[in-house]
């Protein structure tokens, strides 16, 4: 066993984490046969050379790469949970349950919405959703279809894999409640004509889901672990329930996803332990951030005041339009759009540099300007599998020339202390936690919080 660990340290890490079990049998010629069983997947076998063989230790790969070396299907779930979104049509039907179809048409027209368009895209969504469910069942995989209110811990624990039919929002919702590093989440964009679905499988997989599933079942894909942020909240309101930032949740309490979630946990424990109160209260928030976290005043027109510490550095008092902290996954989203430059900006900078240096820069060369713009913007994006966070101080308020903090950068640990009186901490644009004066938030990344996803090479 020790010899195997020396050659494949990644196997040892996976074994010690409780995510897999191994059976070792020495064969002829000192070759070991290793049977691997990962939670939620079928047992696998592979042949490894003995420790005395010439193996470069630096070539040891992650557990995902190790799994790709074994024979047979790399993905063999027995139970699949399909989380589906509510289409806009379904939302309107729920919102106006007392209206007939004709009355709904008139109501939508009065608001400037196109009923026929809503119904058209609803049909596309439901057709592709049914294709996913039926294909899974045809492959002998026990399948449950749930919406956001049926997306319970019990259903999640029952499933070997989570599929989502919707867009990135549905994927983020599914990911927020997954705490196991070994439960895959696979997104299917149910209407590629309406959105790109960066977190989902490529758009062509939607109508060709049977082929996509076949690729998954035959191992023609790669595992990807997307790192997520863990947030620890300290202060008087650390245990306050969050607010969901979706119109339907704010207007209709019976549809609140978090209310359903809290009710499940209360039913599970009829005598819940009282939460700590006061400034010493502290808890790790029950959701992980896959994209980004925003910290700032609830009213965007107000200046946000806070203290910021990066990787243990002394706290710096700052005023700005808020702070964003993102993962590698989120570096293509809000953070990217905050920090990206435009060709107009690049051209103007080159004009100024030409004047100040007396050097003639090709400021009218649009091809060069586009190239510079693209190169800078691409530098803002980083690997989703990296345990690294990127922070951005939005629109920093600078007095004089004493401002020394970098408006953006990378970090392993970030600490923010609030000096605001109506502020929020928002996770992935959906959950808003109270973050008022005296509250502290600590942002960290842990390997165990990574989300298991898949990607195709093409």
Short mmCIF file of C-alpha atoms in Angstrom, two decimals:
data_model
loop_
_atom_site.label_atom_id
_atom_site.label_comp_id
_atom_site.label_asym_id
_atom_site.label_seq_id
_atom_site.Cartn_x
_atom_site.Cartn_y
_atom_site.Cartn_z
CA UNK A 1 0.00 0.00 0.00
CA UNK A 2 2.80 2.42 0.93
CA UNK A 3 4.51 1.76 -2.39
CA UNK A 4 1.35 2.64 -4.29
CA UNK A 5 1.09 5.92 -2.35
CA UNK A 6 4.66 6.82 -3.34
CA UNK A 7 3.90 6.44 -7.01
CA UNK A 8 0.41 7.91 -7.01
CA UNK A 9 0.09 10.46 -4.18
CA UNK A 10 -3.14 11.74 -5.70
CA UNK A 11 -4.73 8.36 -4.93
CA UNK A 12 -3.73 8.71 -1.30
CA UNK A 13 -5.32 12.17 -1.06
CA UNK A 14 -8.58 10.86 -2.52
CA UNK A 15 -8.53 7.79 -0.24
CA UNK A 16 -7.87 9.81 2.92
CA UNK A 17 -10.64 12.27 2.05
CA UNK A 18 -13.17 9.42 2.19
CA UNK A 19 -14.18 10.01 -1.42
CA UNK A 20 -12.94 6.65 -2.66
CA UNK A 21 -11.93 3.17 -1.57
CA UNK A 22 -9.30 0.91 -3.12
CA UNK A 23 -8.62 -2.81 -3.29
CA UNK A 24 -5.03 -3.75 -4.17
CA UNK A 25 -3.87 -7.09 -5.55
CA UNK A 26 -0.30 -7.84 -6.63
CA UNK A 27 -0.12 -9.65 -9.93
CA UNK A 28 2.67 -11.28 -11.88
CA UNK A 29 5.84 -9.32 -12.48
CA UNK A 30 5.18 -7.06 -9.53
CA UNK A 31 2.31 -5.31 -11.31
CA UNK A 32 -0.49 -4.11 -9.03
CA UNK A 33 -4.18 -4.29 -9.89
CA UNK A 34 -6.09 -1.43 -8.28
CA UNK A 35 -9.89 -1.51 -8.01
CA UNK A 36 -11.28 1.97 -7.44
CA UNK A 37 -14.74 2.80 -6.10
CA UNK A 38 -15.85 6.44 -5.96
CA UNK A 39 -19.04 7.44 -4.17
CA UNK A 40 -21.93 7.46 -6.64
CA UNK A 41 -20.03 5.67 -9.42
CA UNK A 42 -19.32 2.10 -10.45
CA UNK A 43 -16.18 0.28 -9.35
CA UNK A 44 -13.20 0.65 -11.65
CA UNK A 45 -9.95 -1.24 -12.16
CA UNK A 46 -6.55 -0.23 -13.48
CA UNK A 47 -3.03 -1.64 -13.66
CA UNK A 48 -0.16 0.26 -12.05
CA UNK A 49 3.56 -0.44 -12.12
CA UNK A 50 5.36 -1.12 -8.81
CA UNK A 51 6.97 1.72 -6.86
CA UNK A 52 10.42 0.69 -8.04
CA UNK A 53 9.46 1.61 -11.60
CA UNK A 54 10.79 4.81 -13.08
CA UNK A 55 7.99 7.31 -12.43
CA UNK A 56 8.37 11.08 -12.28
CA UNK A 57 6.66 12.15 -9.01
CA UNK A 58 5.90 15.55 -10.54
CA UNK A 59 3.71 13.77 -13.06
CA UNK A 60 1.23 12.76 -10.35
CA UNK A 61 -2.12 14.09 -11.39
CA UNK A 62 -5.29 15.19 -9.67
CA UNK A 63 -7.91 12.61 -8.65
CA UNK A 64 -9.89 13.57 -11.75
CA UNK A 65 -6.98 12.70 -14.03
CA UNK A 66 -6.40 9.42 -12.17
CA UNK A 67 -10.00 8.39 -12.81
CA UNK A 68 -9.56 9.06 -16.51
CA UNK A 69 -6.81 6.40 -16.71
CA UNK A 70 -9.05 3.49 -15.72
CA UNK A 71 -10.85 1.13 -18.08
CA UNK A 72 -14.59 1.13 -18.70
CA UNK A 73 -17.20 3.88 -18.36
CA UNK A 74 -16.12 6.83 -16.22
CA UNK A 75 -19.67 7.88 -15.43
CA UNK A 76 -22.29 5.37 -14.33
CA UNK A 77 -24.95 7.01 -12.15
CA UNK A 78 -27.94 4.97 -11.03
CA UNK A 79 -30.07 7.93 -9.90
CA UNK A 80 -30.29 11.37 -11.52
CA UNK A 81 -32.03 14.48 -10.20
CA UNK A 82 -33.08 17.01 -12.85
CA UNK A 83 -33.57 20.56 -11.54
CA UNK A 84 -35.60 22.65 -13.97
CA UNK A 85 -36.21 26.37 -14.12
CA UNK A 86 -39.57 28.11 -14.29
CA UNK A 87 -40.02 29.59 -17.74
CA UNK A 88 -41.29 33.16 -17.93
CA UNK A 89 -44.62 31.77 -19.13
CA UNK A 90 -44.87 29.46 -16.10
CA UNK A 91 -44.01 32.34 -13.80
CA UNK A 92 -46.73 34.54 -15.28
CA UNK A 93 -49.25 31.70 -14.97
CA UNK A 94 -48.36 31.28 -11.29
CA UNK A 95 -48.38 35.00 -10.67
CA UNK A 96 -51.82 35.45 -12.27
CA UNK A 97 -53.46 32.14 -11.45
CA UNK A 98 -56.90 33.79 -11.41
CA UNK A 99 -56.67 34.97 -15.03
CA UNK A 100 -57.92 33.05 -18.04
CA UNK A 101 -55.54 32.58 -20.98
CA UNK A 102 -57.21 35.45 -22.88
CA UNK A 103 -57.01 37.72 -19.85
CA UNK A 104 -53.35 36.83 -19.44
CA UNK A 105 -52.70 37.78 -23.08
CA UNK A 106 -54.27 41.20 -22.52
CA UNK A 107 -52.40 41.72 -19.25
CA UNK A 108 -49.06 40.95 -20.92
CA UNK A 109 -49.84 43.21 -23.88
CA UNK A 110 -50.66 46.06 -21.48
CA UNK A 111 -47.18 45.66 -20.00
CA UNK A 112 -45.51 45.50 -23.40
CA UNK A 113 -44.73 41.77 -23.23
CA UNK A 114 -45.25 39.41 -26.15
CA UNK A 115 -47.44 36.46 -25.14
CA UNK A 116 -46.64 34.47 -28.29
CA UNK A 117 -42.90 34.86 -27.72
CA UNK A 118 -43.24 33.72 -24.10
CA UNK A 119 -45.25 30.68 -25.14
CA UNK A 120 -42.82 29.87 -27.98
CA UNK A 121 -39.78 29.83 -25.69
CA UNK A 122 -41.72 27.95 -23.01
CA UNK A 123 -42.37 25.17 -25.52
CA UNK A 124 -38.68 25.06 -26.48
CA UNK A 125 -37.73 24.80 -22.80
CA UNK A 126 -40.24 22.04 -22.00
CA UNK A 127 -39.38 20.05 -25.14
CA UNK A 128 -35.68 20.01 -24.28
CA UNK A 129 -36.42 19.29 -20.63
CA UNK A 130 -38.51 16.26 -21.59
CA UNK A 131 -35.71 15.09 -23.90
CA UNK A 132 -33.26 15.11 -20.98
CA UNK A 133 -35.61 13.24 -18.64
CA UNK A 134 -36.69 10.65 -21.22
CA UNK A 135 -33.12 9.99 -22.39
CA UNK A 136 -31.93 9.37 -18.84
CA UNK A 137 -34.80 6.95 -18.24
CA UNK A 138 -34.13 5.12 -21.51
CA UNK A 139 -30.58 4.47 -20.29
CA UNK A 140 -31.97 2.78 -17.17
CA UNK A 141 -31.15 5.71 -14.88
CA UNK A 142 -33.80 6.33 -12.23
CA UNK A 143 -34.77 9.98 -12.71
CA UNK A 144 -36.64 12.61 -10.71
CA UNK A 145 -37.70 15.99 -12.13
CA UNK A 146 -37.92 18.80 -9.56
CA UNK A 147 -38.35 22.57 -9.55
CA UNK A 148 -36.65 25.00 -7.18
CA UNK A 149 -39.16 24.36 -4.38
CA UNK A 150 -38.70 20.59 -4.56
CA UNK A 151 -34.90 20.89 -4.65
CA UNK A 152 -34.50 19.53 -1.12
CA UNK A 153 -31.60 17.98 0.77
CA UNK A 154 -33.44 14.65 0.68
CA UNK A 155 -33.66 14.69 -3.13
CA UNK A 156 -30.04 15.82 -3.44
CA UNK A 157 -28.82 13.05 -1.13
CA UNK A 158 -30.85 10.51 -3.12
CA UNK A 159 -29.18 11.38 -6.42
CA UNK A 160 -25.79 10.34 -7.79
CA UNK A 161 -25.74 13.30 -10.20
CA UNK A 162 -27.59 16.59 -10.62
CA UNK A 163 -28.64 17.74 -14.09
CA UNK A 164 -30.05 21.23 -14.62
CA UNK A 165 -32.33 22.32 -17.46
CA UNK A 166 -32.34 26.09 -17.74
CA UNK A 167 -29.45 28.50 -17.95
CA UNK A 168 -26.60 29.67 -15.75
CA UNK A 169 -29.03 30.86 -13.08
CA UNK A 170 -30.47 27.36 -12.67
CA UNK A 171 -26.95 25.92 -12.58
CA UNK A 172 -25.92 28.37 -9.84
CA UNK A 173 -29.02 27.52 -7.84
CA UNK A 174 -28.23 23.80 -8.08
CA UNK A 175 -24.58 24.32 -7.14
CA UNK A 176 -25.38 26.45 -4.08
CA UNK A 177 -26.74 23.47 -2.14
CA UNK A 178 -24.13 20.90 -3.17
CA UNK A 179 -21.57 20.36 -0.41
CA UNK A 180 -20.02 17.10 -1.61
CA UNK A 181 -17.01 17.40 -3.86
CA UNK A 182 -18.00 14.17 -5.57
CA UNK A 183 -21.60 14.90 -6.59
CA UNK A 184 -21.44 16.18 -10.19
CA UNK A 185 -23.60 19.02 -11.46
CA UNK A 186 -24.15 19.03 -15.23
CA UNK A 187 -25.95 21.92 -16.89
CA UNK A 188 -28.10 21.64 -20.02
CA UNK A 189 -29.07 24.95 -21.61
CA UNK A 190 -32.76 24.37 -22.31
CA UNK A 191 -33.01 27.31 -24.74
CA UNK A 192 -29.68 28.19 -26.41
CA UNK A 193 -31.45 30.77 -28.59
CA UNK A 194 -32.02 32.95 -25.51
CA UNK A 195 -28.71 32.62 -23.65
CA UNK A 196 -25.21 31.22 -24.06
CA UNK A 197 -25.11 29.24 -20.81
CA UNK A 198 -21.41 29.52 -19.96
CA UNK A 199 -21.73 27.00 -17.13
CA UNK A 200 -23.70 24.49 -19.19
CA UNK A 201 -22.60 21.98 -21.79
CA UNK A 202 -22.18 23.47 -25.30
CA UNK A 203 -25.42 24.59 -26.94
CA UNK A 204 -25.32 21.83 -29.57
CA UNK A 205 -25.69 19.27 -26.76
CA UNK A 206 -29.23 20.46 -26.01
CA UNK A 207 -31.03 19.01 -29.03
CA UNK A 208 -28.45 16.22 -29.23
CA UNK A 209 -28.65 15.22 -25.57
CA UNK A 210 -28.78 11.46 -26.33
CA UNK A 211 -25.35 11.78 -27.98
CA UNK A 212 -24.06 13.97 -25.14
CA UNK A 213 -25.20 11.42 -22.55
CA UNK A 214 -23.56 8.63 -24.54
CA UNK A 215 -20.28 10.55 -24.39
CA UNK A 216 -20.66 10.89 -20.64
CA UNK A 217 -21.44 7.21 -20.14
CA UNK A 218 -18.49 6.13 -22.29
CA UNK A 219 -16.01 8.45 -20.58
CA UNK A 220 -15.42 10.81 -23.51
CA UNK A 221 -15.18 13.92 -21.36
CA UNK A 222 -13.03 15.51 -18.67
CA UNK A 223 -13.83 16.20 -15.04
CA UNK A 224 -13.46 19.79 -13.90
CA UNK A 225 -13.49 20.92 -10.28
CA UNK A 226 -14.67 24.53 -10.13
CA UNK A 227 -13.43 26.19 -6.96
CA UNK A 228 -15.96 27.99 -4.78
CA UNK A 229 -15.74 30.61 -2.06
CA UNK A 230 -16.55 29.93 1.56
CA UNK A 231 -17.81 32.97 3.49
CA UNK A 232 -17.68 33.29 7.27
CA UNK A 233 -19.92 36.02 8.66
CA UNK A 234 -19.34 37.55 12.09
CA UNK A 235 -21.47 40.03 13.98
CA UNK A 236 -24.91 40.71 15.37
CA UNK A 237 -26.77 39.64 12.21
CA UNK A 238 -24.62 36.61 11.35
CA UNK A 239 -27.57 34.22 11.73
CA UNK A 240 -30.21 36.40 10.09
CA UNK A 241 -31.90 34.63 7.15
CA UNK A 242 -31.01 35.96 3.70
CA UNK A 243 -33.33 37.65 1.22
CA UNK A 244 -33.66 36.29 -2.30
CA UNK A 245 -33.15 38.94 -4.95
CA UNK A 246 -35.74 37.78 -7.44
CA UNK A 247 -38.95 39.71 -8.05
CA UNK A 248 -41.18 36.69 -7.68
CA UNK A 249 -39.63 35.79 -4.32
CA UNK A 250 -39.96 39.32 -2.96
CA UNK A 251 -43.57 39.62 -4.08
CA UNK A 252 -44.77 36.13 -3.29
CA UNK A 253 -43.43 34.70 0.00
CA UNK A 254 -44.93 31.27 -0.70
CA UNK A 255 -42.48 30.89 -3.59
CA UNK A 256 -39.36 31.63 -1.58
CA UNK A 257 -36.70 29.00 -2.10
CA UNK A 258 -34.90 29.86 1.15
CA UNK A 259 -38.12 29.72 3.14
CA UNK A 260 -38.62 26.18 1.85
CA UNK A 261 -35.01 25.35 2.73
CA UNK A 262 -35.33 26.70 6.27
CA UNK A 263 -38.64 24.89 6.78
CA UNK A 264 -37.02 21.58 5.81
CA UNK A 265 -34.29 22.04 8.38
CA UNK A 266 -36.74 23.06 11.10
CA UNK A 267 -38.83 19.95 10.44
CA UNK A 268 -35.71 17.80 10.59
CA UNK A 269 -34.87 19.12 14.05
CA UNK A 270 -37.97 20.02 16.07
CA UNK A 271 -35.81 21.45 18.87
CA UNK A 272 -33.22 23.59 17.06
CA UNK A 273 -30.24 24.90 18.99
CA UNK A 274 -30.54 28.65 19.71
CA UNK A 275 -28.16 30.70 17.59
CA UNK A 276 -25.49 32.84 19.28
CA UNK A 277 -26.34 36.52 19.39
CA UNK A 278 -24.40 39.76 19.70
CA UNK A 279 -21.14 40.91 18.15
CA UNK A 280 -19.42 37.58 18.88
CA UNK A 281 -21.85 35.57 16.75
CA UNK A 282 -20.12 33.77 13.89
CA UNK A 283 -21.08 31.21 11.26
CA UNK A 284 -19.94 29.79 7.96
CA UNK A 285 -22.73 30.63 5.52
CA UNK A 286 -24.64 27.52 4.37
CA UNK A 287 -24.05 28.24 0.67
CA UNK A 288 -20.88 28.43 -1.41
CA UNK A 289 -20.26 31.05 -4.07
CA UNK A 290 -19.44 29.75 -7.53
CA UNK A 291 -19.36 33.14 -9.30
CA UNK A 292 -18.89 36.16 -7.07
CA UNK A 293 -19.83 37.96 -3.86
CA UNK A 294 -20.76 41.64 -3.73
CA UNK A 295 -20.34 43.75 -0.59
CA UNK A 296 -21.78 47.25 -0.40
CA UNK A 297 -24.66 49.55 0.39
CA UNK A 298 -28.07 48.19 -0.55
CA UNK A 299 -28.87 51.45 -2.33
CA UNK A 300 -26.32 51.65 -5.13
CA UNK A 301 -26.28 55.46 -5.18
CA UNK A 302 -24.78 55.52 -1.68
CA UNK A 303 -21.04 55.34 -1.04
CA UNK A 304 -19.92 52.09 0.61
CA UNK A 305 -17.53 52.46 3.57
CA UNK A 306 -15.54 49.46 4.81
CA UNK A 307 -12.15 48.17 5.96
CA UNK A 308 -10.28 45.72 3.77
CA UNK A 309 -7.48 43.27 4.54
CA UNK A 310 -5.82 41.19 1.81
CA UNK A 311 -3.94 38.00 2.80
CA UNK A 312 -3.44 39.14 6.40
CA UNK A 313 -2.29 42.68 5.61
CA UNK A 314 -3.32 45.56 7.93
CA UNK A 315 -6.85 46.77 7.35
CA UNK A 316 -7.27 49.76 5.06
CA UNK A 317 -10.29 52.08 5.27
CA UNK A 318 -11.95 52.51 1.89
CA UNK A 319 -14.86 54.30 0.26
CA UNK A 320 -16.18 53.05 -3.05
CA UNK A 321 -19.23 51.80 -4.90
CA UNK A 322 -18.74 48.46 -3.19
CA UNK A 323 -16.45 45.46 -3.45
CA UNK A 324 -16.68 42.32 -5.56
CA UNK A 325 -14.79 39.09 -4.94
CA UNK A 326 -14.91 36.42 -7.64
CA UNK A 327 -13.70 32.92 -8.43
CA UNK A 328 -12.09 31.78 -11.67
CA UNK A 329 -15.57 30.80 -12.84
CA UNK A 330 -16.86 34.28 -12.02
CA UNK A 331 -13.90 35.99 -13.69
CA UNK A 332 -15.78 35.82 -17.00
CA UNK A 333 -18.91 37.38 -15.52
CA UNK A 334 -19.58 40.54 -13.48
CA UNK A 335 -15.94 41.03 -12.48
CA UNK A 336 -14.90 40.90 -16.13
CA UNK A 337 -17.43 43.55 -17.12
CA UNK A 338 -16.39 45.84 -14.26
CA UNK A 339 -12.72 45.77 -15.21
CA UNK A 340 -12.69 45.40 -19.00
CA UNK A 341 -11.48 48.26 -21.18
CA UNK A 342 -12.93 49.44 -24.48
CA UNK A 343 -11.11 50.24 -27.74
CA UNK A 344 -12.06 53.88 -27.16
CA UNK A 345 -10.25 53.84 -23.80
CA UNK A 346 -7.14 52.16 -25.26
CA UNK A 347 -6.99 54.62 -28.15
CA UNK A 348 -7.25 57.59 -25.79
CA UNK A 349 -4.43 56.24 -23.60
CA UNK A 350 -2.21 55.77 -26.66
CA UNK A 351 -2.99 59.36 -27.70
CA UNK A 352 -1.88 60.65 -24.29
CA UNK A 353 1.25 58.46 -24.27
CA UNK A 354 2.17 59.78 -27.72
CA UNK A 355 1.89 63.38 -26.55
CA UNK A 356 3.70 62.85 -23.23
CA UNK A 357 6.59 60.82 -24.65
CA UNK A 358 6.92 62.50 -28.03
CA UNK A 359 6.80 59.07 -29.63
CA UNK A 360 4.48 58.39 -32.53
CA UNK A 361 2.17 55.51 -31.60
CA UNK A 362 -0.18 54.13 -34.27
CA UNK A 363 -3.28 55.49 -32.53
CA UNK A 364 -5.40 55.15 -35.67
CA UNK A 365 -4.55 51.49 -36.24
CA UNK A 366 -7.88 49.93 -35.25
CA UNK A 367 -6.57 46.39 -35.66
CA UNK A 368 -3.76 47.05 -33.18
CA UNK A 369 -6.11 48.78 -30.75
CA UNK A 370 -8.51 45.83 -30.88
CA UNK A 371 -5.61 43.45 -30.28
CA UNK A 372 -4.41 45.40 -27.22
CA UNK A 373 -7.96 45.64 -25.88
CA UNK A 374 -8.54 41.91 -26.26
CA UNK A 375 -5.20 41.02 -24.69
CA UNK A 376 -5.86 43.16 -21.62
CA UNK A 377 -9.41 41.89 -21.19
CA UNK A 378 -8.34 38.26 -21.53
CA UNK A 379 -5.79 38.81 -18.75
CA UNK A 380 -8.71 39.33 -16.35
CA UNK A 381 -9.83 35.71 -16.77
CA UNK A 382 -8.23 32.92 -14.74
CA UNK A 383 -8.55 29.16 -14.29
CA UNK A 384 -11.81 28.09 -12.53
CA UNK A 385 -9.95 25.21 -10.87
CA UNK A 386 -7.47 27.53 -9.11
CA UNK A 387 -7.86 28.15 -5.37
CA UNK A 388 -7.62 31.87 -5.99
CA UNK A 389 -9.95 34.85 -5.64
CA UNK A 390 -9.94 38.14 -7.53
CA UNK A 391 -11.17 41.29 -5.80
CA UNK A 392 -12.25 44.60 -7.30
CA UNK A 393 -12.77 47.89 -5.46
CA UNK A 394 -15.54 49.44 -7.54
CA UNK A 395 -15.12 53.15 -8.30
CA UNK A 396 -12.79 53.92 -5.37
CA UNK A 397 -13.25 57.37 -3.85
CA UNK A 398 -9.77 58.90 -3.80
CA UNK A 399 -8.85 61.99 -1.80
CA UNK A 400 -5.59 63.59 -2.92
CA UNK A 401 -2.77 61.22 -3.89
CA UNK A 402 -2.58 59.10 -0.73
CA UNK A 403 -4.57 56.21 -2.16
CA UNK A 404 -2.17 53.26 -2.12
CA UNK A 405 -4.52 50.25 -2.33
CA UNK A 406 -4.65 48.39 -5.62
CA UNK A 407 -8.17 48.70 -7.04
CA UNK A 408 -8.02 45.05 -8.07
CA UNK A 409 -5.87 42.02 -7.44
CA UNK A 410 -5.70 38.37 -6.43
CA UNK A 411 -5.86 36.90 -2.94
CA UNK A 412 -6.04 33.67 -0.95
CA UNK A 413 -7.85 35.24 2.01
CA UNK A 414 -9.89 38.44 2.21
CA UNK A 415 -11.37 40.09 5.29
CA UNK A 416 -13.91 42.92 5.11
CA UNK A 417 -15.27 44.89 8.07
CA UNK A 418 -18.44 46.89 7.44
CA UNK A 419 -18.76 50.58 8.31
CA UNK A 420 -22.15 50.85 6.59
CA UNK A 421 -25.67 51.08 7.99
CA UNK A 422 -27.85 49.56 5.26
CA UNK A 423 -25.50 47.17 3.54
CA UNK A 424 -25.64 43.69 2.09
CA UNK A 425 -23.43 40.77 1.17
CA UNK A 426 -24.82 39.14 -1.97
CA UNK A 427 -23.82 35.65 -3.11
CA UNK A 428 -24.04 34.86 -6.83
CA UNK A 429 -26.57 37.62 -7.39
CA UNK A 430 -29.27 35.66 -5.60
CA UNK A 431 -28.91 35.62 -1.81
CA UNK A 432 -28.52 38.84 0.19
CA UNK A 433 -27.24 38.77 3.79
CA UNK A 434 -27.32 41.75 6.17
CA UNK A 435 -23.85 43.32 6.44
CA UNK A 436 -24.09 46.43 8.61
CA UNK A 437 -21.65 48.40 10.77
CA UNK A 438 -19.35 46.15 12.81
CA UNK A 439 -20.00 42.98 10.82
CA UNK A 440 -17.01 41.11 9.40
CA UNK A 441 -16.85 38.77 6.42
CA UNK A 442 -13.97 36.40 5.74
CA UNK A 443 -13.55 34.98 2.23
CA UNK A 444 -11.56 31.78 1.74
CA UNK A 445 -11.22 28.86 -0.63
CA UNK A 446 -10.96 25.23 0.39
CA UNK A 447 -10.33 22.27 -1.92
CA UNK A 448 -13.21 20.40 -0.28
CA UNK A 449 -15.66 23.09 -1.44
CA UNK A 450 -14.92 22.56 -5.14
CA UNK A 451 -17.83 21.72 -7.42
CA UNK A 452 -17.50 18.68 -9.66
CA UNK A 453 -18.53 19.43 -13.25
CA UNK A 454 -17.79 18.04 -16.70
CA UNK A 455 -16.47 19.48 -19.93
CA UNK A 456 -16.09 18.18 -23.46
CA UNK A 457 -12.82 18.64 -25.31
CA UNK A 458 -14.58 20.05 -28.39
#
